[in-house]
XYZ file of C-alpha atoms in Angstrom:
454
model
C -14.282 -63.808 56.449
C -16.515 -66.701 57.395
C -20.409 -66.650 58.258
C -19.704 -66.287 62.178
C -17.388 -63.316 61.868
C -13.904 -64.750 62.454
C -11.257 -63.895 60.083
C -9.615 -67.041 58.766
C -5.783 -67.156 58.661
C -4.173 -66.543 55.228
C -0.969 -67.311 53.977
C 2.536 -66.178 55.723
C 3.020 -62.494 53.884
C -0.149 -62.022 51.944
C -2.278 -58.778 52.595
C -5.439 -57.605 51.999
C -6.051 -56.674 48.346
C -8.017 -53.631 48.166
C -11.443 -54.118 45.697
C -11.451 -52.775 42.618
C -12.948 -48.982 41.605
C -16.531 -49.302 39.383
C -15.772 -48.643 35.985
C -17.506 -44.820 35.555
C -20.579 -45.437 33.204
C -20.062 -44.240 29.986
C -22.095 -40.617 28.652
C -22.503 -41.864 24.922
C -22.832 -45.564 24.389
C -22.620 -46.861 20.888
C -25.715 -46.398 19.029
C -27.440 -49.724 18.671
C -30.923 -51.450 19.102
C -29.791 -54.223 21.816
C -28.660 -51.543 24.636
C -31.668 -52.189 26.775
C -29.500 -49.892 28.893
C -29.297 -46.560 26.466
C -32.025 -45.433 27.380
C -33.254 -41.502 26.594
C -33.602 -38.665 28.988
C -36.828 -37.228 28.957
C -37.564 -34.045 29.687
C -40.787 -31.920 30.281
C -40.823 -28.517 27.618
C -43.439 -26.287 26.596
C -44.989 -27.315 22.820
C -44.495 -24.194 20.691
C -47.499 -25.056 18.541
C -50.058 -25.240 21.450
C -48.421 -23.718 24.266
C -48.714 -26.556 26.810
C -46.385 -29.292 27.918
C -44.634 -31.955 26.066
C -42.168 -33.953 26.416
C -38.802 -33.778 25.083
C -35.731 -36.981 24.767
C -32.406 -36.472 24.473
C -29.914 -39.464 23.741
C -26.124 -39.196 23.472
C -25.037 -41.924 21.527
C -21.723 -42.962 19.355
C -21.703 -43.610 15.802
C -19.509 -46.824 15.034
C -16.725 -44.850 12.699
C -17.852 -41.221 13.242
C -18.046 -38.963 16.323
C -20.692 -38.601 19.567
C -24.092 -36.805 18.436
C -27.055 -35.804 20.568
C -30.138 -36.653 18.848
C -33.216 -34.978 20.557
C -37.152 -35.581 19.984
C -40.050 -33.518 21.173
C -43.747 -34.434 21.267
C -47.240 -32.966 22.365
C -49.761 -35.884 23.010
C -52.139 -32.408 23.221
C -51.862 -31.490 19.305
C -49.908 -34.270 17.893
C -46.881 -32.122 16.858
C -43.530 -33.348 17.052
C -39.841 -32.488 16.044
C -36.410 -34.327 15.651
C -33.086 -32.934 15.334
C -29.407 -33.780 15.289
C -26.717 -31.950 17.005
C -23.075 -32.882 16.988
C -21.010 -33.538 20.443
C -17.963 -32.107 19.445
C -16.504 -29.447 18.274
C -16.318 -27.906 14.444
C -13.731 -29.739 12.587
C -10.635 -28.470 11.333
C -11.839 -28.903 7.718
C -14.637 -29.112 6.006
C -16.022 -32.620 4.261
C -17.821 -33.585 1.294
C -19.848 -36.696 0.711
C -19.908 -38.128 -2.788
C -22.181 -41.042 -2.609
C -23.318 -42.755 -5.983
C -26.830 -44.692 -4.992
C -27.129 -47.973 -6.771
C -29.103 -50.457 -5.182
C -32.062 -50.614 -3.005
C -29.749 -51.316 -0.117
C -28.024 -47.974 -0.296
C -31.104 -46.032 0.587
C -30.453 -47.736 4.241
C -27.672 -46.055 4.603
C -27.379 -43.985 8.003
C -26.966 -40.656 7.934
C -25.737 -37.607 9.934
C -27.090 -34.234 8.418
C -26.361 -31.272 10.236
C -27.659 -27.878 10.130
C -24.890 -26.108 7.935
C -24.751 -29.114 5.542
C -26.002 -28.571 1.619
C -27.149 -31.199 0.022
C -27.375 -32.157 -3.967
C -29.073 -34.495 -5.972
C -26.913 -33.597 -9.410
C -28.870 -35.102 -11.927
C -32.244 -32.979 -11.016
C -30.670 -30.272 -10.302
C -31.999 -30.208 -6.776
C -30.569 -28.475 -3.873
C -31.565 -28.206 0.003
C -29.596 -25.381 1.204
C -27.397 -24.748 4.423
C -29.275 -23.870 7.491
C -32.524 -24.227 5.756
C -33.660 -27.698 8.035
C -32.563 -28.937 11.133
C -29.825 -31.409 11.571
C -31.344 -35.317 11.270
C -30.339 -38.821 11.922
C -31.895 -40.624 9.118
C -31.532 -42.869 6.184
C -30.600 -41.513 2.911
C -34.666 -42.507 2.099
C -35.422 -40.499 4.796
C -33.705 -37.796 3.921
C -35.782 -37.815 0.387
C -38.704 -38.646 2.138
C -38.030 -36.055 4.222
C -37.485 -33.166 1.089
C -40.842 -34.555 -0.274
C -42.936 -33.668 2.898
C -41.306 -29.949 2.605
C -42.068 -29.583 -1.159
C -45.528 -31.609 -0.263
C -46.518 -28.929 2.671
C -47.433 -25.699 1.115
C -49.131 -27.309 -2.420
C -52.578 -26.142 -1.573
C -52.332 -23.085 -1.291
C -49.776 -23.035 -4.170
C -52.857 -24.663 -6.099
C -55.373 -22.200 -5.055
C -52.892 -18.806 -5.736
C -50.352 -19.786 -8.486
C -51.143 -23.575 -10.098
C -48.848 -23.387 -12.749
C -46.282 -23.284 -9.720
C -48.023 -26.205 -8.359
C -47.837 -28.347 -11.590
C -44.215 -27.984 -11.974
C -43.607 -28.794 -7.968
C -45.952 -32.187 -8.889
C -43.797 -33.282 -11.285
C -40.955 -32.943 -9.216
C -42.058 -34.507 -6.353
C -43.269 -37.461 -8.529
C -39.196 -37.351 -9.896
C -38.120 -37.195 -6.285
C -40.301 -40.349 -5.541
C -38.475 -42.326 -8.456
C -35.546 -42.539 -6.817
C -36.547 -44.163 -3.967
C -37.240 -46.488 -6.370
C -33.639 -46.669 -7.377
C -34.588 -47.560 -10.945
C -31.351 -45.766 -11.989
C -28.137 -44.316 -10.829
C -28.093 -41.274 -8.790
C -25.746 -39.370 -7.011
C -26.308 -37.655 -2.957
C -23.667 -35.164 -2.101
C -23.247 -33.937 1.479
C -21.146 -30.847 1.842
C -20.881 -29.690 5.255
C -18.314 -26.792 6.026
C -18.322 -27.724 9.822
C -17.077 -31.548 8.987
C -19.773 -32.950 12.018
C -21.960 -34.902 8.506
C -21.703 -38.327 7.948
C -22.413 -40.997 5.487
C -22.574 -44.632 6.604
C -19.772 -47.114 5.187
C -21.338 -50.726 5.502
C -18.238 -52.045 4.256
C -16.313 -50.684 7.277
C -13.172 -50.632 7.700
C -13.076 -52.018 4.067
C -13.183 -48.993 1.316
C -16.482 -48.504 0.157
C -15.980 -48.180 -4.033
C -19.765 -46.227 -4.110
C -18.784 -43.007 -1.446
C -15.852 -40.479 -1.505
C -14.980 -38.695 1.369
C -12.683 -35.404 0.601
C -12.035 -33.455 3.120
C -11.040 -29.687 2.146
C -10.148 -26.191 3.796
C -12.531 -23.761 4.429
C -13.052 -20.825 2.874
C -14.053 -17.126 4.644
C -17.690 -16.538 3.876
C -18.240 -20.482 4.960
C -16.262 -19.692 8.551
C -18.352 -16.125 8.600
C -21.399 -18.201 8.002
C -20.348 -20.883 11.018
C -19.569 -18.115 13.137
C -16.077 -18.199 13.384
C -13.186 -15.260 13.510
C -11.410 -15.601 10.289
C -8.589 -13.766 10.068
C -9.631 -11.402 7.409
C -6.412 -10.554 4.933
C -4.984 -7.569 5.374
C -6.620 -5.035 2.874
C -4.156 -2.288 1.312
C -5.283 1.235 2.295
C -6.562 2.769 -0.618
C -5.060 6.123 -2.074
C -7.734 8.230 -2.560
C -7.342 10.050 -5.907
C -8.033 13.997 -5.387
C -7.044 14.510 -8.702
C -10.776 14.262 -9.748
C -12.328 15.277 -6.878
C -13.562 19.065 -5.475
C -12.941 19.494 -1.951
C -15.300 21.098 -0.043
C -14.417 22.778 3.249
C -15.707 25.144 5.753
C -14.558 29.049 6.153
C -15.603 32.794 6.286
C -16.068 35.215 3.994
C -12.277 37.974 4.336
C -14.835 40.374 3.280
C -18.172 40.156 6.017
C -17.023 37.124 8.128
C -20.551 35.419 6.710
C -19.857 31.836 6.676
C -18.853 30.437 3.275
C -17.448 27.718 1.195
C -14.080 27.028 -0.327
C -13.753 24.675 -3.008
C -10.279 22.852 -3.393
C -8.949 20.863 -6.443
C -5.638 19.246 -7.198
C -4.376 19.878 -10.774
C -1.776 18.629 -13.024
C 0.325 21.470 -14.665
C 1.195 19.864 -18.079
C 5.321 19.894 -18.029
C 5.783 21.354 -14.114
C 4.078 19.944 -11.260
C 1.086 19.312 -9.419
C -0.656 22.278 -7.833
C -3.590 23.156 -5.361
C -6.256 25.475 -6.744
C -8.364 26.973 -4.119
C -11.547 29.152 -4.357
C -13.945 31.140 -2.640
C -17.417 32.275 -3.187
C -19.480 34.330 -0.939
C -22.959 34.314 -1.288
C -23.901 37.096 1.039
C -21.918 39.873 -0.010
C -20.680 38.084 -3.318
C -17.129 38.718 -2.385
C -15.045 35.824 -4.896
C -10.993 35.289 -4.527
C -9.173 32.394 -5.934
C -5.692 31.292 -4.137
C -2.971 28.595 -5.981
C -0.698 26.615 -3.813
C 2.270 24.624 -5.076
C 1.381 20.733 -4.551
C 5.020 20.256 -4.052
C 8.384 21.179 -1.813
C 10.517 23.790 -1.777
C 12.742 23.179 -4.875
C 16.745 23.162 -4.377
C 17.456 25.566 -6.820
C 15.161 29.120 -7.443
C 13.771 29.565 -10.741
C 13.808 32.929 -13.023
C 11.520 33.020 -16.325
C 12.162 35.897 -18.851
C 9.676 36.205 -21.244
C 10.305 38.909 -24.580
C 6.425 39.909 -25.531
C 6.186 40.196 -29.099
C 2.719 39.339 -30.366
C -0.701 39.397 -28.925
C -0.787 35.620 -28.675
C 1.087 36.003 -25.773
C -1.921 36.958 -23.516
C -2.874 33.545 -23.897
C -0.417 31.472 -21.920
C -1.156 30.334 -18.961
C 0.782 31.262 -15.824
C 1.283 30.307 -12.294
C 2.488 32.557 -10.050
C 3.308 31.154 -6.446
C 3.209 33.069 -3.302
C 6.632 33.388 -2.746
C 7.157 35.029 -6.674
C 8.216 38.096 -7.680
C 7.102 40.049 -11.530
C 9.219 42.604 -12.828
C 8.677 44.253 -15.717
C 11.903 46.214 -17.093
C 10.602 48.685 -19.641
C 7.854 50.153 -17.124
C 10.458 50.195 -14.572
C 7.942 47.994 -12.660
C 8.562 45.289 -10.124
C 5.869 43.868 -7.951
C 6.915 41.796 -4.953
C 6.281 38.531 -3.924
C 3.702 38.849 -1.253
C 1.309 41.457 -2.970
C -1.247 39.044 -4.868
C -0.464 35.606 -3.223
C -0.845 32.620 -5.460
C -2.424 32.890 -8.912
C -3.087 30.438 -11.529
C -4.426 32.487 -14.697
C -2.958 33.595 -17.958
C -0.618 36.548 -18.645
C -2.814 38.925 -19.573
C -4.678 38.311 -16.333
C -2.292 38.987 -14.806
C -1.080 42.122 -15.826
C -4.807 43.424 -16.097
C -4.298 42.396 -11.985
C -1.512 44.588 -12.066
C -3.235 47.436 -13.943
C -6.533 47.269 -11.514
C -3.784 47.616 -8.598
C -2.218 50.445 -9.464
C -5.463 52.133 -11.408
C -8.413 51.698 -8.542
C -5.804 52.211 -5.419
C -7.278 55.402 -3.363
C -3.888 56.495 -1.913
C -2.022 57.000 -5.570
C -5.103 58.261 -7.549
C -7.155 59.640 -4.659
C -8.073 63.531 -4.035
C -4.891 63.382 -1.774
C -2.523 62.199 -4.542
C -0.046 64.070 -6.094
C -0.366 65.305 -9.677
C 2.815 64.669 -10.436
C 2.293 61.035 -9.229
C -1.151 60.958 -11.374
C 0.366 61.616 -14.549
C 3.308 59.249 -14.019
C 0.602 56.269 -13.318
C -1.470 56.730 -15.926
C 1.221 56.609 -18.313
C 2.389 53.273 -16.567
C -1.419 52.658 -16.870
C -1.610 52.991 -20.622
C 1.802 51.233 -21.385
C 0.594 48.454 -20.035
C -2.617 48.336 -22.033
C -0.296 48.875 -25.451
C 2.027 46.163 -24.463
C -1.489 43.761 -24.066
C -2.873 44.674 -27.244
C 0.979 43.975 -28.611
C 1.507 47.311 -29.612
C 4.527 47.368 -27.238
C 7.401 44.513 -26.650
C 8.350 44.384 -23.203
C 10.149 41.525 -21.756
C 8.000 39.887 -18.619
C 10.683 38.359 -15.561
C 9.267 36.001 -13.244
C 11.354 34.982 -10.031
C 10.856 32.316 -7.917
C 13.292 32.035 -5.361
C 11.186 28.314 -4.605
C 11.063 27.372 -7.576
C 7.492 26.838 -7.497
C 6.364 29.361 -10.795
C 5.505 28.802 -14.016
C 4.783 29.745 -17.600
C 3.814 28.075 -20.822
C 5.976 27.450 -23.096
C 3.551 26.884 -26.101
C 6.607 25.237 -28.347
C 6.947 22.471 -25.922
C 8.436 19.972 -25.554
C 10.778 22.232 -27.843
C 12.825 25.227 -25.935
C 10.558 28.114 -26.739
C 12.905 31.101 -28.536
C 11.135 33.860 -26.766
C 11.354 32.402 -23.262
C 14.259 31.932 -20.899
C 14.356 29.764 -17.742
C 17.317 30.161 -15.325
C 17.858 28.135 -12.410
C 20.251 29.620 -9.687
C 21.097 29.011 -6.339
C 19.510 30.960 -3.494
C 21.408 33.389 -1.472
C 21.863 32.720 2.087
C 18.808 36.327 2.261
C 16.505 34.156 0.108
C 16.589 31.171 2.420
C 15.803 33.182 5.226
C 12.741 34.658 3.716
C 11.909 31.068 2.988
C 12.507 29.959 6.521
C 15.189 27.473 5.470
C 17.843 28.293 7.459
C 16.478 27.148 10.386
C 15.156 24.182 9.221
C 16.754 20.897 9.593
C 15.576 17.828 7.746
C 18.210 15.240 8.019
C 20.006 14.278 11.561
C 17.853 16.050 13.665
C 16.889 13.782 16.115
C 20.752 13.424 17.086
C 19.916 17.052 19.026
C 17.084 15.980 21.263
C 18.191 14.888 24.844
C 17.287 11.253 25.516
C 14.114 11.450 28.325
C-alpha cells in the first residue's frame, strides 16, 4: 500500500499473507536481575501488626532447572514490619526429595535456595534442626537461611535472660557456633528434606553434576502424606477378635422374681477336656432373688452322649458337672429320673446337684404340703434320706447322665486316663430325639436350591 492509498500491483498468483498472532506474554519469566520487564504486582493488604494498610508484591518467576514459584513480600511504611514467603506454582510432587549439600567454600553460601513450608532442615554436625511447618517457605541463600535461624534463636533472648539465663547462655553459645559457619572455616553439611518435593538447592555447575550436592528422591511415607494433607490409602487393618474368654459381660434384664430391673453377668469358659461353655448369672438387688444358667458354647453334636457314673466314695461330691438344658439325670437305685427341662443348664459339682434335687423334691408344697398324701410323705422322705446317705458315701448308687446333644459333662478326675468308675457312651439319636431337638426340620446344607428365584 503506498502513502496515497493505491494498492500497488503484486506478482501474477501471490495473495495477501495474513500478519502474524502476538506471541501471548508469558505468566512466570525466568528469574533474573536484567528483566526490566518482570516486574511485581503490588497489592494493597491490611498490616496484621498495626492494623492499617500496606502493601503487598507478588512475582511469579521460573527457576533456571527447577519449577515456577510465587515469591510474595509485604510491608507497612506505618510500623516498619515486613514479611517474605515462598510458595510453589505447582503441584506436590510425586515423591519426596532430599538435599545433601556438603558446604565447602565461601562460594557455596551463595547458593540459591527454595525452602518451603513442609521442608526440615539439618545442620548434622551441631545437631541442629528447624522443623517442618515451623517458618514460612523462603527464597534465599543458604547464608540466608542461617542468617535467617540466627534472628529466630536471637528474638526471644531477653526475656530468656531476665526468666531462665542459664537457658540464655547455652542459646549464646550456639548462636556464636551458628555464626562460624558462615565463616566456612570448616566443612559442614545442609540437608533439605521436603516430603512435598517443591525445595530446591542451586547447582552452579548446571547441567554438569555438582560432586558437593545429592539429590535422592524417595517415596513417601503415611504420617508425611497425613501431614501434607493428602488421602493415603490407609492399609487395610484386620478386624480384631475380641477375646471373651477373659472378659464379664454385662447386660441388661429383669429380675423372674419382681420384674425390678437387674443385671446379668456373662462369661465364656473353657471346660478342661470338653468344650467351651457360656456361664450366665443373675443377681437381684431388690428382692435378692440369685439364679445361675449354663449354655453350651458349641453346636448340636452328631451323636448324643450318656455318662454312667458308679458312686463309691465321698470324693465323688467333688467333681464338677455340667448339665445342659436339653439333659436328662437318672438315678437307678432311687428309682429316680429327672427330665431334661426341670433345672435348665447347670454348671456345679455333683453333690450340688443332687442337693438341687433333694431341695426339689423336699421344699415342693404339692408333695409335702397339708394336701399331700401320707402315703406319698413317707415314700419321699425315704427318697429324701437315701439321697443324703449316698452323699455322705454311705450308699453306692450309680449316677446316668443323658444328653441326647451331646452337650453334658462330668469330670473324669483320672484324665487323660479312662476313669474305671465312669462310662461314656455315644449313640445315635432316634428319629423322637431329633424332634425334641428341632432337627428334623432343619436343613443346613442345599437349602437355598428350595427358594423360588424373585
Amino acid at each position: 500500500m503506498s502513502a496515497g492509498g493505491t494498492v500497488e500491483p503484486g506478482p501474477p498468483g501471490a495473495a495477501a499473507a495474513p500478519s502474524p498472532a502476538p506471541a501471548p506474554a508469558r505468566v512466570f519469566r525466568p528469574f533474573s536481575a536484567e528483566d526490566e520487564g518482570q516486574q511485581p504486582t503490588e497489592i494493597e493488604s491490611l498490616c496484621m501488626n498495626c492494623y492499617r494498610d500496606g502493601v503487598t508484591r507478588l512475582l511469579l518467576t521460573t527457576i533456571p532447572f527447577f519449577r515456577e514459584v510465587i515469591v510474595s513480600s509485604f510491608s507497612c511504611e506505618h510500623c516498619g514490619w515486613n514479611n517474605t514467603e515462598v510458595q510453589s506454582a505447582g503441584r506436590i510432587q510425586d515423591q519426596g526429595v532430599r538435599y545433601t549439600l556438603t558446604v565447602r567454600a565461601a562460594e557455596d553460601m551463595n547458593r540459591e535456595v527454595v525452602k518451603t513450608d513442609s521442608a526440615t532442615t539439618r545442620i548434622p554436625e551441631l545437631d541442629f534442626e528447624i522443623p517442618a511447618f515451623s517458618q514460612k517457605g523462603a527464597l534465599t541463600t543458604v547464608e540466608g537461611l542461617i542468617s535467617r535461624a540466627i534472628s529466630g534463636l536471637e528474638q526471644d533472648q531477653p526475656t530468656r535472660r531476665a526468666n531462665e539465663e542459664a537457658i540464655a547462655e547455652r542459646l549464646d553459645e550456639f548462636i556464636v557456633k551458628l555464626k562460624e559457619l558462615k565463616q566456612v572455616a570448616s566443612p559442614f553439611t545442609l540437608i533439605i528434606d521436603d516430603p512435598s518435593g517443591n525445595s530446591f538447592v542451586e547447582n552452579p555447575h548446571a547441567p554438569q553434576k555438582d560432586d558437593a550436592l545429592v539429590i535422592t528422591h524417595y517415596n513417601r511415607t503415611l504420617q508425611q502424606e497425613e501431614m501434607l494433607g493428602l488421602q493415603a490409602e490407609a492399609p487395610e487393618e484386620k478386624p480384631q477378635e475380641e477375646d471373651l474368654r477373659n472378659e464379664v459381660l454385662q447386660f441388661n434384664t429383669n429380675c423372674p422374681e419382681c420384674n425390678a430391673p437387674a443385671q446379668t453377668n456373662m462369661k465364656l469358659v473353657q471346660i478342661p477336656h470338653f468344650k467351651e461353655v457360656i456361664i450366665m448369672a443373675t443377681n437381684c438387688e431388690y428382692c435378692g432373688h440369685r439364679t445361675n444358667e449354663v449354655k453350651s458354647g458349641g453346636a448340636v453334636e452328631p451323636l448324643g452322649t450318656r455318662i454312667t457314673l458308679r458312686i463309691t466314695d465321698p470324693s465323688d461330691m467333688t467333681r464338677d458337672l455340667l448339665k445342659s438344658e436339653t439333659c436328662s439325670v437318672e438315678i437307678p437305685e432311687l428309682e429316680f429320673e429327672l427330665g431334661m427341662a426341670i433345672f435348665g443348664g447347670k454348671f456345679t459339682t455333683l453333690e450340688g446337684l443332687l442337693k438341687d434335687i433333694r431341695d426339689l423334691v423336699t421344699k415342693n408344697p404339692f408333695t409335702l404340703g397339708d394336701s399331700s398324701n401320707p402315703g406319698q410323705v413317707d415314700k419321699l422322705q425315704e427318697f429324701s434320706q437315701k439321697l443324703d446317705q449316698i452323699m455322705e458315701g454311705k450308699m453306692k448308687a450309680h449316677f446316668i447322665m443323658n444328653d441326647p446333644a451331646g452337650n453334658s459333662y462330668l469330670q473324669n478326675v483320672y484324665a487323660p486316663e479312662d476313669d474305671p468308675e465312669m462310662k461314656v457312651e455315644r449313640y445315635k439319636r432316634t428319629f423322637d430325639q431329633n424332634e425334641e431337638l428341632g432337627l428334623n426340620d432343619m436343613k443346613t446344607e442345599g437349602y437355598e436350591t428350595g427358594l423360588a428365584p424373585r
